[in-house]
Short mmCIF file of C-alpha atoms in Angstrom, two decimals:
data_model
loop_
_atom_site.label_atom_id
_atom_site.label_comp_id
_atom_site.label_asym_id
_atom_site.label_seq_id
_atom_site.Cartn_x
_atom_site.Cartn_y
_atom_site.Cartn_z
CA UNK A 1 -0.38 22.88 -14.08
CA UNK A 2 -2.65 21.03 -16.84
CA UNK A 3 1.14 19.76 -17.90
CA UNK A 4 1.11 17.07 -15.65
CA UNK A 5 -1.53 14.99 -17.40
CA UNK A 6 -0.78 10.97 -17.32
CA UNK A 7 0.45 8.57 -15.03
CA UNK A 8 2.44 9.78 -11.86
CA UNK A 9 5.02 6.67 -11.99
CA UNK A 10 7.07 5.41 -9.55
CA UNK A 11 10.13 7.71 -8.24
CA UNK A 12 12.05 8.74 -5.18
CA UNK A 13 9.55 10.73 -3.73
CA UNK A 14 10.84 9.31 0.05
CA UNK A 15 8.61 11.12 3.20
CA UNK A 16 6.21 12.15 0.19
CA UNK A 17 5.06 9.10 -0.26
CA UNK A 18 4.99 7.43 2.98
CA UNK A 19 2.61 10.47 4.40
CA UNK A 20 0.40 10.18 1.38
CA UNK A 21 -0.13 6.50 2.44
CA UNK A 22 -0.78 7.42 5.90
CA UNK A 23 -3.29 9.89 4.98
CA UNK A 24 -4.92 7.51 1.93
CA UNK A 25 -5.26 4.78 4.50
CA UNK A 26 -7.08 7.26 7.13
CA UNK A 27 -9.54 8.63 4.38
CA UNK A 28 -10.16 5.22 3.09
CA UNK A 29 -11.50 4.16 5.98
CA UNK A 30 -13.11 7.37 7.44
CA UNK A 31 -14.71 8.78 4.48
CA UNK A 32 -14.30 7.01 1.18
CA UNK A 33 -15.76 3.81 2.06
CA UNK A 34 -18.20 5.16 4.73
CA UNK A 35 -20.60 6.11 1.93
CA UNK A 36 -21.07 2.51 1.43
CA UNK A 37 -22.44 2.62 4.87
CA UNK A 38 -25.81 4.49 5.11
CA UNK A 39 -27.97 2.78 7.73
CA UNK A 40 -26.97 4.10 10.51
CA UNK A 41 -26.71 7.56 9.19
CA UNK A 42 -29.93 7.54 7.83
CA UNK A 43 -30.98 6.56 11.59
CA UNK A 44 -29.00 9.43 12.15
CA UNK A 45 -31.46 11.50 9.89
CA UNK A 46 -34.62 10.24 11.02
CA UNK A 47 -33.93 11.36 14.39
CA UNK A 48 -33.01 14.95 13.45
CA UNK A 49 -36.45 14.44 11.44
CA UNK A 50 -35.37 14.63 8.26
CA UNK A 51 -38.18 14.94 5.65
CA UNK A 52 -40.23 14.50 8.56
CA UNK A 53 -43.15 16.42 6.91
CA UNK A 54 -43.97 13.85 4.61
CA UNK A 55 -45.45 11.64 7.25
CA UNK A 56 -49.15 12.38 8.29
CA UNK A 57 -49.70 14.58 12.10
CA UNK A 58 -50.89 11.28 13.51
CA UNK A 59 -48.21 9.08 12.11
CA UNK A 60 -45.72 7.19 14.28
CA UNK A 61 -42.01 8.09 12.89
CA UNK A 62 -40.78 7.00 11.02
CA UNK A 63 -43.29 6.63 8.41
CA UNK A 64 -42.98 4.71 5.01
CA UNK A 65 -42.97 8.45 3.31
CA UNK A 66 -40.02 9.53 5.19
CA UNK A 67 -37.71 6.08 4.69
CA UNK A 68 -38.49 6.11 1.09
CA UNK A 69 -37.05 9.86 0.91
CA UNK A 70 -33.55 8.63 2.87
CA UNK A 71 -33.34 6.09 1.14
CA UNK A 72 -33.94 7.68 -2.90
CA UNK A 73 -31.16 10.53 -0.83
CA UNK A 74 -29.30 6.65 -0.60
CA UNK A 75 -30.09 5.53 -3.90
CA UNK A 76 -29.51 8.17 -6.10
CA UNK A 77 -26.09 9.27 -5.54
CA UNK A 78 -24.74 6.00 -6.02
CA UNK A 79 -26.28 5.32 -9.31
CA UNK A 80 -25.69 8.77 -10.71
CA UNK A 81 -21.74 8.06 -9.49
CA UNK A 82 -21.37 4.74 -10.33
CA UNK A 83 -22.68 5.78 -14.26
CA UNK A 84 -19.83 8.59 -14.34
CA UNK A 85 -16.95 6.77 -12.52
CA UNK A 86 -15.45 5.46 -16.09
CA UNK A 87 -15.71 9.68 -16.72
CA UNK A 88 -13.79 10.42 -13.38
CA UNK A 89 -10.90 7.35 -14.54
CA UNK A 90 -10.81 8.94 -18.23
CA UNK A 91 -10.00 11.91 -16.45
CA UNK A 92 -7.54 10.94 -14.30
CA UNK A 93 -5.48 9.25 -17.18
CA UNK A 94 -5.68 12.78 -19.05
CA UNK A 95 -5.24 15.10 -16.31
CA UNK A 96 -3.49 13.16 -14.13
CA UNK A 97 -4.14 11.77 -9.99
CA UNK A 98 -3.04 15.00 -8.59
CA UNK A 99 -5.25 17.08 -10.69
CA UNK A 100 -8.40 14.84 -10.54
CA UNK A 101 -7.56 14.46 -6.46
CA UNK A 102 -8.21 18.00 -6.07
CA UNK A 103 -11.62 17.77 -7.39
CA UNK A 104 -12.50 15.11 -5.52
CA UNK A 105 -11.59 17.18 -2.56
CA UNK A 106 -13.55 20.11 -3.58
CA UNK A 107 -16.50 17.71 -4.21
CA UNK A 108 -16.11 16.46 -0.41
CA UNK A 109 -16.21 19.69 0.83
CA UNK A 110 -18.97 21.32 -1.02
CA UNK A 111 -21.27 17.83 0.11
CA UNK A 112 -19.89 18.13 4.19
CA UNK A 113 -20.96 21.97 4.08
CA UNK A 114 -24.21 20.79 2.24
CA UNK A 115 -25.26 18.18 5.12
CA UNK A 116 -24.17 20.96 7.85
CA UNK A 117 -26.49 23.51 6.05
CA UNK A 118 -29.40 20.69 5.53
CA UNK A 119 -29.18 19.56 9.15
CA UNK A 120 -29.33 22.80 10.97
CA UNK A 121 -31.86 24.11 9.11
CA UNK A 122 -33.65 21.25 8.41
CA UNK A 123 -33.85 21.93 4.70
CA UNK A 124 -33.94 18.62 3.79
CA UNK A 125 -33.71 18.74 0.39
CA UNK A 126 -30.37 19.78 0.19
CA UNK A 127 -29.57 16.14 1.30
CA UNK A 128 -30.02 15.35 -2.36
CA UNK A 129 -27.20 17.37 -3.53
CA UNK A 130 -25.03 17.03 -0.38
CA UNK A 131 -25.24 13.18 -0.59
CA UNK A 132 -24.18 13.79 -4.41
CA UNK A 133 -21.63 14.97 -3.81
CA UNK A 134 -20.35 12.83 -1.10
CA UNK A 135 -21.12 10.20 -3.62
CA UNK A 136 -18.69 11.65 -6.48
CA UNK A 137 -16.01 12.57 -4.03
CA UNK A 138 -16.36 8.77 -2.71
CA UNK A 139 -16.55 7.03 -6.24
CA UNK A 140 -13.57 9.26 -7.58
CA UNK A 141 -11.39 8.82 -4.57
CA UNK A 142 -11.56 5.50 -4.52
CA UNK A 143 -9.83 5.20 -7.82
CA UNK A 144 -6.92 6.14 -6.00
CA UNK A 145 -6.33 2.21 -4.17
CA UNK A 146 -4.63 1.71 -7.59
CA UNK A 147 -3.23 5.03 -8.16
CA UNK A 148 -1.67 4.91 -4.90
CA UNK A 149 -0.51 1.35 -5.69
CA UNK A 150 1.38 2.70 -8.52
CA UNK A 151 3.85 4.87 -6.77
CA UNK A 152 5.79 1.33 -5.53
CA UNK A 153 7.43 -0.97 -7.35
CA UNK A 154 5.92 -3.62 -9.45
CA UNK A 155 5.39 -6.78 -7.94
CA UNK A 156 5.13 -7.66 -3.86
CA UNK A 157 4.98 -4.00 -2.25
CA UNK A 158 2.34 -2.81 -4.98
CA UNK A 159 0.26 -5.54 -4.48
CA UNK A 160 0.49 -4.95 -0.70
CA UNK A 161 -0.39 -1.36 -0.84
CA UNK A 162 -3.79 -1.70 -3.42
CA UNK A 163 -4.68 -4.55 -1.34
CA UNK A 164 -4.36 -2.53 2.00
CA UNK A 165 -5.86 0.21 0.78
CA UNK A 166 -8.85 -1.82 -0.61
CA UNK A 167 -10.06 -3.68 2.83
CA UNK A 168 -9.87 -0.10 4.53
CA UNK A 169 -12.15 1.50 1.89
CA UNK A 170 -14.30 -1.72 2.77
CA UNK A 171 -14.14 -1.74 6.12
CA UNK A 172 -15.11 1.95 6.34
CA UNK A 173 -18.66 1.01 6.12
CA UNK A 174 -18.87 1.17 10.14
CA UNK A 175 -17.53 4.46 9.77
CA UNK A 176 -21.65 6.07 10.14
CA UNK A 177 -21.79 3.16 12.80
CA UNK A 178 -19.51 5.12 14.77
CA UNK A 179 -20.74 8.61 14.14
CA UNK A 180 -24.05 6.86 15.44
CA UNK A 181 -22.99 5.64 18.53
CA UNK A 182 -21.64 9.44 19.14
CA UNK A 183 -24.31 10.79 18.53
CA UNK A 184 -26.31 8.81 20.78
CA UNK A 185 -24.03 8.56 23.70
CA UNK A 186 -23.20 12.28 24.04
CA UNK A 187 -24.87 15.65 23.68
CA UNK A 188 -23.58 16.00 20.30
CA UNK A 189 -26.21 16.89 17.65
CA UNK A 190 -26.07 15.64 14.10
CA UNK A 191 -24.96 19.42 12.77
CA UNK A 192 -22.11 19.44 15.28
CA UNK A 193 -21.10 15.91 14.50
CA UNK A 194 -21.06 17.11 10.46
CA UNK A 195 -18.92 20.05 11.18
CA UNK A 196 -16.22 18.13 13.32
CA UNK A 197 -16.44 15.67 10.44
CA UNK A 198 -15.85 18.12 7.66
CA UNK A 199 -12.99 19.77 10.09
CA UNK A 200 -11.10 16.43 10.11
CA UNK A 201 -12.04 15.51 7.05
CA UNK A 202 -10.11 18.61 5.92
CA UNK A 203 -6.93 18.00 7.63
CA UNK A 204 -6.80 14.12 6.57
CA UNK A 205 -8.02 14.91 2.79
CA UNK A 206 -5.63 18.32 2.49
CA UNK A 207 -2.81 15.93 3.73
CA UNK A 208 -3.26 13.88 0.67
CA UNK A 209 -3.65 17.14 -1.49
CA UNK A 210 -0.25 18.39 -0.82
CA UNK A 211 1.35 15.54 -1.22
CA UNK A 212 -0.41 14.55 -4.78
CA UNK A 213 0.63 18.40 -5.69
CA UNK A 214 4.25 18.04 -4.31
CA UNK A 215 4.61 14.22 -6.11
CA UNK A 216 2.86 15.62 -9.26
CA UNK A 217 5.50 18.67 -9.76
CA UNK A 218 8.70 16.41 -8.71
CA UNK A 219 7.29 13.63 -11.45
CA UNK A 220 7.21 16.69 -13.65
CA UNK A 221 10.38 17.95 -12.66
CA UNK A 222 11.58 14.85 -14.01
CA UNK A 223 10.00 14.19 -17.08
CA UNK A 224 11.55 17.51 -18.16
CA UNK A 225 15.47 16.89 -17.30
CA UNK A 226 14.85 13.59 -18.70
CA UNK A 227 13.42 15.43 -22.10
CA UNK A 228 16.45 17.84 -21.95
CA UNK A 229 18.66 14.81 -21.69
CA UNK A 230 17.08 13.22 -24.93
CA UNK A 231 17.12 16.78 -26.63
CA UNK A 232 20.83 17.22 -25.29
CA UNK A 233 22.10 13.81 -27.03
CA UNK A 234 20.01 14.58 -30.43
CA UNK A 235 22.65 17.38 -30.30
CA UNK A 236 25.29 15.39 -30.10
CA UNK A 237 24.56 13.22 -32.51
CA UNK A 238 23.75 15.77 -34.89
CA UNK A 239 27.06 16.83 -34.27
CA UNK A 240 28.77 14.02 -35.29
CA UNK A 241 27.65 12.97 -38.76
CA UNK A 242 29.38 9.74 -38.97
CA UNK A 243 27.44 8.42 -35.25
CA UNK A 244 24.18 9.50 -36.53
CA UNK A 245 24.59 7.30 -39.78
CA UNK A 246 25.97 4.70 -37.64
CA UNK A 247 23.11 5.35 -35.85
CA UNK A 248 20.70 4.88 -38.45
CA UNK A 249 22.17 1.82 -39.94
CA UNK A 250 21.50 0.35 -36.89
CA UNK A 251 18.04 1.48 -36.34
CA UNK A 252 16.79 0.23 -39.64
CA UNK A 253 18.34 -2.79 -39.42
CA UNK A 254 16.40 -3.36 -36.04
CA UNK A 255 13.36 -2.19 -37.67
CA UNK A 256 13.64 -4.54 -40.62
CA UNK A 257 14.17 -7.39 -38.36
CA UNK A 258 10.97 -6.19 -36.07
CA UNK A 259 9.29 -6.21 -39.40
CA UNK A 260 10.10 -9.74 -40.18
CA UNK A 261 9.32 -11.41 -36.41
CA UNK A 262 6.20 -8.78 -35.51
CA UNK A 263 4.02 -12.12 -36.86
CA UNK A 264 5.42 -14.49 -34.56
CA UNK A 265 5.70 -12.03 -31.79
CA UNK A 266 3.37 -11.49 -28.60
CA UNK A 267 2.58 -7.70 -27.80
CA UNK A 268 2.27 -7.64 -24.26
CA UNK A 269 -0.97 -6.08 -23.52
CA UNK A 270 0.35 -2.63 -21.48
CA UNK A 271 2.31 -2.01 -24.92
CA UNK A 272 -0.66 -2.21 -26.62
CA UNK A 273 -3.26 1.21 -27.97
CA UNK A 274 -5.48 1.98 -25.29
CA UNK A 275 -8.59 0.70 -26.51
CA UNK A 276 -7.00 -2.63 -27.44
CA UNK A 277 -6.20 -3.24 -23.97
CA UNK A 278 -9.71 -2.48 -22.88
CA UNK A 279 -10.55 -4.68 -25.27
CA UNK A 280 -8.35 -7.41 -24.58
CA UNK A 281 -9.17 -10.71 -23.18
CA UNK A 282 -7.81 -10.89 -19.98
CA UNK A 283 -9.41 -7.44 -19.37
CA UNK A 284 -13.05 -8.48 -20.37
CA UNK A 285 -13.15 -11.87 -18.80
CA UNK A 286 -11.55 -10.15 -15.13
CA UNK A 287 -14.34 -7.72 -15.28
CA UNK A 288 -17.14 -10.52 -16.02
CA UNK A 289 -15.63 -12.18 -12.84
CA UNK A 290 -15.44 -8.50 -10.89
CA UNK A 291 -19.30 -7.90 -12.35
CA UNK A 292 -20.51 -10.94 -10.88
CA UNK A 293 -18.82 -11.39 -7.75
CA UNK A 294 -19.94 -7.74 -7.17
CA UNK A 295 -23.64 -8.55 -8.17
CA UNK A 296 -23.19 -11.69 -5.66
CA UNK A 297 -21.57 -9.54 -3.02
CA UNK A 298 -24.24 -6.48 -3.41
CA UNK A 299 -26.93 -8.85 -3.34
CA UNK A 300 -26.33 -10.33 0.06
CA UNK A 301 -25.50 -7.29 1.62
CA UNK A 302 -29.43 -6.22 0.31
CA UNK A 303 -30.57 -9.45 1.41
CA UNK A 304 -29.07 -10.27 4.82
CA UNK A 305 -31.46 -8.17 6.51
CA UNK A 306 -34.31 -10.11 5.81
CA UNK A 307 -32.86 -13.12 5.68
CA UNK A 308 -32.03 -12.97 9.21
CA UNK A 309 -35.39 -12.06 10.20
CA UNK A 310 -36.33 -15.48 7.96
CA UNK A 311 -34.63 -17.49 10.77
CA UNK A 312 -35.46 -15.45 13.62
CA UNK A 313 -33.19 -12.69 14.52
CA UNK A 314 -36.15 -10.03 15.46
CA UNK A 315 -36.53 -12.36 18.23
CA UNK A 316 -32.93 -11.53 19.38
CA UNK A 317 -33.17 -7.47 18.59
CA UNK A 318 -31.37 -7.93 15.60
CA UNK A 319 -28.32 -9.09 17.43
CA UNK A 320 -26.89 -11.43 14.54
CA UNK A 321 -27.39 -8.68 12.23
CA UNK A 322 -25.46 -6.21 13.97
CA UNK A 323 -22.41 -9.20 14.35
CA UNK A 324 -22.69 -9.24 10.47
CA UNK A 325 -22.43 -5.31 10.51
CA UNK A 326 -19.47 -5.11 13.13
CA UNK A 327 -17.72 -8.45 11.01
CA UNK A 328 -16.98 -6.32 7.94
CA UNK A 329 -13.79 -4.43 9.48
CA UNK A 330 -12.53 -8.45 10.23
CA UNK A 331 -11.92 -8.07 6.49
CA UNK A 332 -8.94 -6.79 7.08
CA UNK A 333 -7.46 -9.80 8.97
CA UNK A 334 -7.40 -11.16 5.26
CA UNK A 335 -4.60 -9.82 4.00
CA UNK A 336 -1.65 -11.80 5.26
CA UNK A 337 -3.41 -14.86 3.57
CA UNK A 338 -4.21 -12.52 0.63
CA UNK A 339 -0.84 -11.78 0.25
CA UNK A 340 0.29 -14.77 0.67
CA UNK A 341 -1.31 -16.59 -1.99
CA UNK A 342 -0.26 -14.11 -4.20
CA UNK A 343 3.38 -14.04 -3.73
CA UNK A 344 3.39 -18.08 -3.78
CA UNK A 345 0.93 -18.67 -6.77
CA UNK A 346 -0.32 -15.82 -8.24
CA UNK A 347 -2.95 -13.94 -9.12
CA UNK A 348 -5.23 -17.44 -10.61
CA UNK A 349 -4.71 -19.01 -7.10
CA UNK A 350 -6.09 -15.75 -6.12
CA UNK A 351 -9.12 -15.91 -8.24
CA UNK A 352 -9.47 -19.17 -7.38
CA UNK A 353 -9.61 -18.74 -3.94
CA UNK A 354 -12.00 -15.88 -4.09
CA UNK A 355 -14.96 -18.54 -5.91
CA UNK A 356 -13.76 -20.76 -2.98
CA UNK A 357 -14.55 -18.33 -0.28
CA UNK A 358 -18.15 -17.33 -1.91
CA UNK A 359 -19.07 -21.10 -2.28
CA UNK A 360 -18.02 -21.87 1.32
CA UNK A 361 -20.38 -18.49 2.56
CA UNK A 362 -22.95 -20.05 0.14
CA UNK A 363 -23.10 -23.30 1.58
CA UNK A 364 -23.07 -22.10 5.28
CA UNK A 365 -26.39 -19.61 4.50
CA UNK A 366 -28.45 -22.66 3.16
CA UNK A 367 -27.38 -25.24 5.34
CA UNK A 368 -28.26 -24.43 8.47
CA UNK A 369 -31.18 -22.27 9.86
CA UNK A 370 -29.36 -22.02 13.23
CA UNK A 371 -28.44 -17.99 13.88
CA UNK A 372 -24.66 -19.21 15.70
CA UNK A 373 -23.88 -20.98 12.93
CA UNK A 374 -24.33 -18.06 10.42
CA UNK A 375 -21.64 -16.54 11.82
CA UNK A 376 -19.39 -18.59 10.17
CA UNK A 377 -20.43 -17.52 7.18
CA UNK A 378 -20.16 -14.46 8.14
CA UNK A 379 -16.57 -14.35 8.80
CA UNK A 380 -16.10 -16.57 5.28
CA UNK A 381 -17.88 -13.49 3.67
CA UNK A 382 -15.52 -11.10 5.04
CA UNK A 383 -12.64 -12.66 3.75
CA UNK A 384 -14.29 -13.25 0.38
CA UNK A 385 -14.96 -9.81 -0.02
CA UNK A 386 -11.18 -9.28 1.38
CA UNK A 387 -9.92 -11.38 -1.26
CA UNK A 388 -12.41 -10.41 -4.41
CA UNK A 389 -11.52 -6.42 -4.14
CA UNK A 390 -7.98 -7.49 -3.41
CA UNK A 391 -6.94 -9.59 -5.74
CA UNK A 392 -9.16 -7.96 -8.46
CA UNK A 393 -7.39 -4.35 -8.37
CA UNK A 394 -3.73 -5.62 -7.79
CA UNK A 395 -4.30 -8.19 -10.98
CA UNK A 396 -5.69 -5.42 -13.31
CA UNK A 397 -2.39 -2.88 -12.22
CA UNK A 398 -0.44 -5.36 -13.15
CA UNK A 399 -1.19 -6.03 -16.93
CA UNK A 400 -3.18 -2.13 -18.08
CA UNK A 401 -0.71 0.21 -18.17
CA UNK A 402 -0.62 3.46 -16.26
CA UNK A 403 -2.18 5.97 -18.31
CA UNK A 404 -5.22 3.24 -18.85
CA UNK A 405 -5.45 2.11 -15.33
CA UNK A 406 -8.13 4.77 -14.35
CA UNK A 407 -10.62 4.03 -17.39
CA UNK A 408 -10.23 -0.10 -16.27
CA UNK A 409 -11.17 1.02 -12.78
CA UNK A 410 -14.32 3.15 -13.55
CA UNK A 411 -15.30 0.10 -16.32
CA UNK A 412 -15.44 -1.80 -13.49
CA UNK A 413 -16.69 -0.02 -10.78
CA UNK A 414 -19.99 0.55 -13.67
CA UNK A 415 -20.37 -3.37 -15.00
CA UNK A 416 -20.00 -4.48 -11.10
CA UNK A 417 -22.90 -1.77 -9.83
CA UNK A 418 -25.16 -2.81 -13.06
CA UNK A 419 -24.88 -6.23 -12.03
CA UNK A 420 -25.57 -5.58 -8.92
CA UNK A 421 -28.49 -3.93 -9.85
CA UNK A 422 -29.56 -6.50 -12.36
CA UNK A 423 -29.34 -9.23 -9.37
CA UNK A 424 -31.51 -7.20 -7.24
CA UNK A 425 -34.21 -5.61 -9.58
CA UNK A 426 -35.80 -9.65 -9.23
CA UNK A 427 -35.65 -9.66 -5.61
CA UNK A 428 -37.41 -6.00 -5.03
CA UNK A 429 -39.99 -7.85 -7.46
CA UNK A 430 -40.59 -10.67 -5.41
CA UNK A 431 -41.10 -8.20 -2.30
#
């Protein structure tokens, strides 16, 4: 019901929670982050001829026409979701995770059946809408590495779970990589590879469904005995006329003395209006580090392809760039140390570490021209991105309060995609 708007917080919810872990891991990884992952799918595409008829009859395929068309498909959706992700967190503070989940579900669905429809008929501009909506199910259900983090207890475990949950949604970009190699390995055409996709896709995703719905009404459940408790001892206390003066003695005497120390006092940010914690220091200055790290980050991903090439990979079949592709899953391998440096010095050692990491990948891409020794900075990239998603999310849960949490993910997700876009705008220039 529309009741359960706000914050599911953290409860006994026992085998509840545990399978909607399971399942958030496997969608993480499998569908959420594979967005993020569009070259090989749009090799994919080009095979089954997508937009095909742009190219001229004597034209070898592909043709510049027909990768500028996969590409906009590419383009589009994520800058149309990335501008409403702050929308989809607003709504999931109002509305609430299991609510807002459901969408997101419904979106998925409607942009599987969409690429099913597009590749069998080969109306290809359906890939415009189908990709959309891929895109919105992706942007709003990744959100959910915090909301999920929010169902365990403050502190260690949390921290464990968003940061988890974060190197799966970024190691998920191999997901199309797989699909690929299916598809050209087997028999399997790109329409039946779609609808086995969607099939799983709804098992794995309903999982999660069910288990937001179930959480959502036992969270309710709740919030309403505790309400008839509070209602309960107003009773009482009605009841007895000489508590509820007691009672109010001592409430304006706590008042009066919150009055006279509210000066000298320090509001702790998650107690403070909604806005003012958006607007509060510590939030602006982690999303200018988030913004740029994410420009940095989105602008070597754009970049590596070419600068590869630069030192000679064409001569190797793009070997070193498919090590860089096949590297990002190593991400993962992070965690331990990420979790470690959090539990011993917190979440400044953690930013810390995270410039430390980008520097060292820095210095290894302009310091050497040989291919082999790239590869180190490969791996130090992988961890850096391990660490910068990591440490980002788990440090913002743990000073916004709940029913805020989803706005200071979307602000994020937007600043860190306009940077991004703002870094590469120059480079597409120079082109």
């Amino acid at each position: 019901t529309w009741q359960m708007a706000g914050p599911i917080t953290v409860g006994p919810h026992g085998q509840k929670r545990r399978l909607l872990l399971i399942s958030t891991c496997l969608y993480m990884i499998f569908y959420t982050g594979a967005f993020y992952g569009y070259g090989p799918f749009q090799l994919m595409l080009e095979e089954a001829g997508a937009f095909s008829n742009r190219c001229a009859p004597d034209e070898p395929l592909p043709c510049p026409s027909q990768t500028s068309m996969l590409l906009n498909v590419q383009f589009s959706s994520m800058l149309t979701t990335m501008i409403f992700t702050p929308f989809m967190g607003a709504g999931i503070d109002k509305y609430g995770p299991a609510i807002m989940f459901d969408v997101a579900f419904v979106f998925g669905i409607f942009g599987l059946v969409l690429l099913i429809i597009s590749t069998s008929l080969h109306i290809d501009p359906l890939l415009f809408p189908s990709f959309l909506c891929i895109g919105f199910m992706s942007c709003l259900s990744g959100l959910y590495t915090v909301q999920i983090g929010l169902l365990f207890e403050e502190g260690r475990d949390r921290n464990r779970v968003i940061s988890v949950l974060n190197a799966l949604l970024d190691s998920g970009a191999v997901t199309y990589l797989l699909l690929w190699f299916v598809e050209t390995n087997t028999i399997l055409t790109l329409p039946t590879i779609s609808a086995v996709y969607l099939a799983i896709y709804i098992l794995v995703v309903g999982a999660s469904v069910i288990c937001w719905t179930r959480i959502g009404k036992k969270t309710q459940r709740l919030a309403t005995e505790e309400m008839d408790r509070a209602v309960h001892d107003v009773v009482v206390v009605r009841r007895d006329s000489r508590r509820a003066s007691e009672i109010m003695e001592r409430q304006e005497s706590i008042i009066d003395n919150e009055e006279e120390s509210t000066t000298d006092q320090y509001i702790l940010i998650a107690n403070r209006p909604q806005m003012e914690q958006l607007m509060s220091s510590q939030y602006i200055t982690l999303c200018i580090f988030f913004s740029f790290h994410q420009a940095r980050n989105t602008f070597t991903l754009t970049t590596t392809r070419d600068f590869l090439a630069y030192l000679g990979d064409d001569e190797y079949g793009n070997k070193y760039l498919s090590i860089f592709t096949l590297l990002t899953p190593v991400s993962v391998l992070g965690l331990p140390f990420v979790d470690l440096v959090l539990h011993k010095w917190g979440y400044g050692a953690g930013l810390h570490t995270c410039n430390l990491l980008g520097i060292c990948q820095g210095i290894v891409q302009v310091s050497s021209t040989n291919l082999s020794v790239q590869i180190l900075g490969f791996v130090f990239y992988s961890f850096y991105r391990c660490f910068l998603f990591s440490i980002t999310f788990s440090a913002l849960a743990a000073f916004i309060r709940g029913d805020v949490i989803g706005k200071g993910c979307g602000i994020y997700i937007l600043f860190g995609g306009l940077a991004g876009l703002a870094f590469n705008i120059p480079w597409q220039m120079l082109q």
